[in-house]
PDB file of C-alpha atoms in Angstrom:
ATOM      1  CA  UNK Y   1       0.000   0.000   0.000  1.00  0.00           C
ATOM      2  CA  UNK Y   2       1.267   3.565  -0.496  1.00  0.00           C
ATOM      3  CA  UNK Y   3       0.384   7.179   1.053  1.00  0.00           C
ATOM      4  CA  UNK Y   4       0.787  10.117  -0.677  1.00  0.00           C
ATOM      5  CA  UNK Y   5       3.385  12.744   0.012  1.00  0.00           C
ATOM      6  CA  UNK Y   6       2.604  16.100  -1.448  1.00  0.00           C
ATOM      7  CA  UNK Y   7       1.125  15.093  -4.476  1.00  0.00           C
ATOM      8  CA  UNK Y   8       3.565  12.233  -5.211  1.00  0.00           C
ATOM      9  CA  UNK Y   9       2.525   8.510  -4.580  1.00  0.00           C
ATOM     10  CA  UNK Y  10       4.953   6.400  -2.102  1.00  0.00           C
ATOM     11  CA  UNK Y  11       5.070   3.456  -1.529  1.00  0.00           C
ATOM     12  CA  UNK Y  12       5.805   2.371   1.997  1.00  0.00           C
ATOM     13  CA  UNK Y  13       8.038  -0.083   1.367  1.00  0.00           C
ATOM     14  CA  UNK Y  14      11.037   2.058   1.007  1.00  0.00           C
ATOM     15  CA  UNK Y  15      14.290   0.872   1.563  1.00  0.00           C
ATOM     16  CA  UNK Y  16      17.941   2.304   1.031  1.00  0.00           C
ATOM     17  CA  UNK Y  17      18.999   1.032  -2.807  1.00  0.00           C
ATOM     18  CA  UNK Y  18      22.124  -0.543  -1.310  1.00  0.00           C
ATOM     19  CA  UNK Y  19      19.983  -2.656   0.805  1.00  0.00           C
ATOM     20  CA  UNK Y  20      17.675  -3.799  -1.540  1.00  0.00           C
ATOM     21  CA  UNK Y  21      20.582  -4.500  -3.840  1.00  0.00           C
ATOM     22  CA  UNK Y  22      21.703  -6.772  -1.285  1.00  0.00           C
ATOM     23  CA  UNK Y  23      18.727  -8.383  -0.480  1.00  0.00           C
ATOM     24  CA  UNK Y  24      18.181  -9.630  -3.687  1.00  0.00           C
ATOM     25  CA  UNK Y  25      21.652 -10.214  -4.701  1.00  0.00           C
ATOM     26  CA  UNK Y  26      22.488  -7.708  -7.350  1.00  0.00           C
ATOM     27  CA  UNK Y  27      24.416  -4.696  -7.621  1.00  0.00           C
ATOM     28  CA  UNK Y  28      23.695  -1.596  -6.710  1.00  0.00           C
ATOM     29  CA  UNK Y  29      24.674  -0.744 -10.939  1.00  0.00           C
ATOM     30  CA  UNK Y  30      21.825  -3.125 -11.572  1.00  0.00           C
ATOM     31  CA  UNK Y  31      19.011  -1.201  -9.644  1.00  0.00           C
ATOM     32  CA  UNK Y  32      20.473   2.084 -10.512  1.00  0.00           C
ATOM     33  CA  UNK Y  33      19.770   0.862 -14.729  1.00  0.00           C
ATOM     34  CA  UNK Y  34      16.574  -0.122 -13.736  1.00  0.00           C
ATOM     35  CA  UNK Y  35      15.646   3.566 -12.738  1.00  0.00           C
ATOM     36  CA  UNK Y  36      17.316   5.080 -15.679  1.00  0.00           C
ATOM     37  CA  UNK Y  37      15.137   2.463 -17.904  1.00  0.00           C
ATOM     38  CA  UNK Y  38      12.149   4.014 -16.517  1.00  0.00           C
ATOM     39  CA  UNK Y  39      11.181   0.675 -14.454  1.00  0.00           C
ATOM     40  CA  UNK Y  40      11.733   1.335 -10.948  1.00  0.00           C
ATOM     41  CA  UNK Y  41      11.359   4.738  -9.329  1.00  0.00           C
ATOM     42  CA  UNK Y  42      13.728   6.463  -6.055  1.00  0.00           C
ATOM     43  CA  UNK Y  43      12.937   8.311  -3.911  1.00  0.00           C
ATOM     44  CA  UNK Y  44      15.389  10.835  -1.643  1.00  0.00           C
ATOM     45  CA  UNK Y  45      13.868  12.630   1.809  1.00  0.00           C
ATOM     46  CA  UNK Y  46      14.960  16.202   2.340  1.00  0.00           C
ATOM     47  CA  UNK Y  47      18.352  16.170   4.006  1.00  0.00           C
ATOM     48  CA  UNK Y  48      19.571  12.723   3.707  1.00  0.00           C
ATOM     49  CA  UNK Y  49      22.056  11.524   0.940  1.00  0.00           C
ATOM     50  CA  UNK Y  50      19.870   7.884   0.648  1.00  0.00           C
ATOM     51  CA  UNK Y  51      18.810   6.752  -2.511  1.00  0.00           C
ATOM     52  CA  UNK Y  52      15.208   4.587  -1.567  1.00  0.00           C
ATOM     53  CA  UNK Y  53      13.354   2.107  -3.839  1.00  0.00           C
ATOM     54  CA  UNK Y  54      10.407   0.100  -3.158  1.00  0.00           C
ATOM     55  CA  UNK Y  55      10.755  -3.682  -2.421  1.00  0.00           C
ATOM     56  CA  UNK Y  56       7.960  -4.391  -4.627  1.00  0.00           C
ATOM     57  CA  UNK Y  57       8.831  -2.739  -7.737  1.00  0.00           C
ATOM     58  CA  UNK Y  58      12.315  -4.251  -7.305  1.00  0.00           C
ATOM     59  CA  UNK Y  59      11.026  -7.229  -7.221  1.00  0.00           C
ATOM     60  CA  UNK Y  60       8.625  -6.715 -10.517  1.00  0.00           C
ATOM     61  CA  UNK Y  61      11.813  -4.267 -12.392  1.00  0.00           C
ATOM     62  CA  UNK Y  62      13.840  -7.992 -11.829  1.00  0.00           C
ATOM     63  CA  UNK Y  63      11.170 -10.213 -13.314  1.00  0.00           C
ATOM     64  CA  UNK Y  64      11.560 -12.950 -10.709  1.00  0.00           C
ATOM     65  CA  UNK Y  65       9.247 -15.401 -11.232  1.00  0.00           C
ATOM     66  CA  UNK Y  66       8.616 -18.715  -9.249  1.00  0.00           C
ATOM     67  CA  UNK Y  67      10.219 -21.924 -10.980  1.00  0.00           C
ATOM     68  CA  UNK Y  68       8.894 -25.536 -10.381  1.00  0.00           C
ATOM     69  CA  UNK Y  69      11.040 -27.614  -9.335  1.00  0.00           C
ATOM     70  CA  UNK Y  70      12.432 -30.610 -11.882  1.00  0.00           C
ATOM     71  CA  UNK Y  71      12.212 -32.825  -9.235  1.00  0.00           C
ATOM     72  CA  UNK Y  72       8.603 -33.849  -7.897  1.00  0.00           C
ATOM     73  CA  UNK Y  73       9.151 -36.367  -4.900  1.00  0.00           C
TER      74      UNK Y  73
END
């Protein structure tokens, strides 16, 4: 769910990029191309240097998808 912030709509996911990077395990470069391609958005708070993105479009910007498994027991 998001809440909107002077007009703008944010998600409240937010996390620093660097995390998220790390919690999916891909660079920092990665995330940073997926802004610049227009698929995931940042967001900065007055005063701090922090680059945030939103867990959830990370996770649709990387196209992770669930894979069965080859082996059924």
């Amino acid at each position: 769910m998001a809440h909107s912030d002077a007009g703008v709509n944010v998600p409240r996911d937010l996390t620093p990029i660097a995390e998220a990077a790390a919690k999916f395990g891909v660079s920092r470069r990665t995330l940073e191309r997926l802004v610049q391609q227009g698929q995931l958005r940042r967001f900065r708070r007055p005063g701090d240097r922090r680059t945030f993105v939103s867990l959830d479009e990370v996770n649709r910007g990387l196209g992770f998808r669930e894979v069965p498994s080859k082996y059924e027991p």
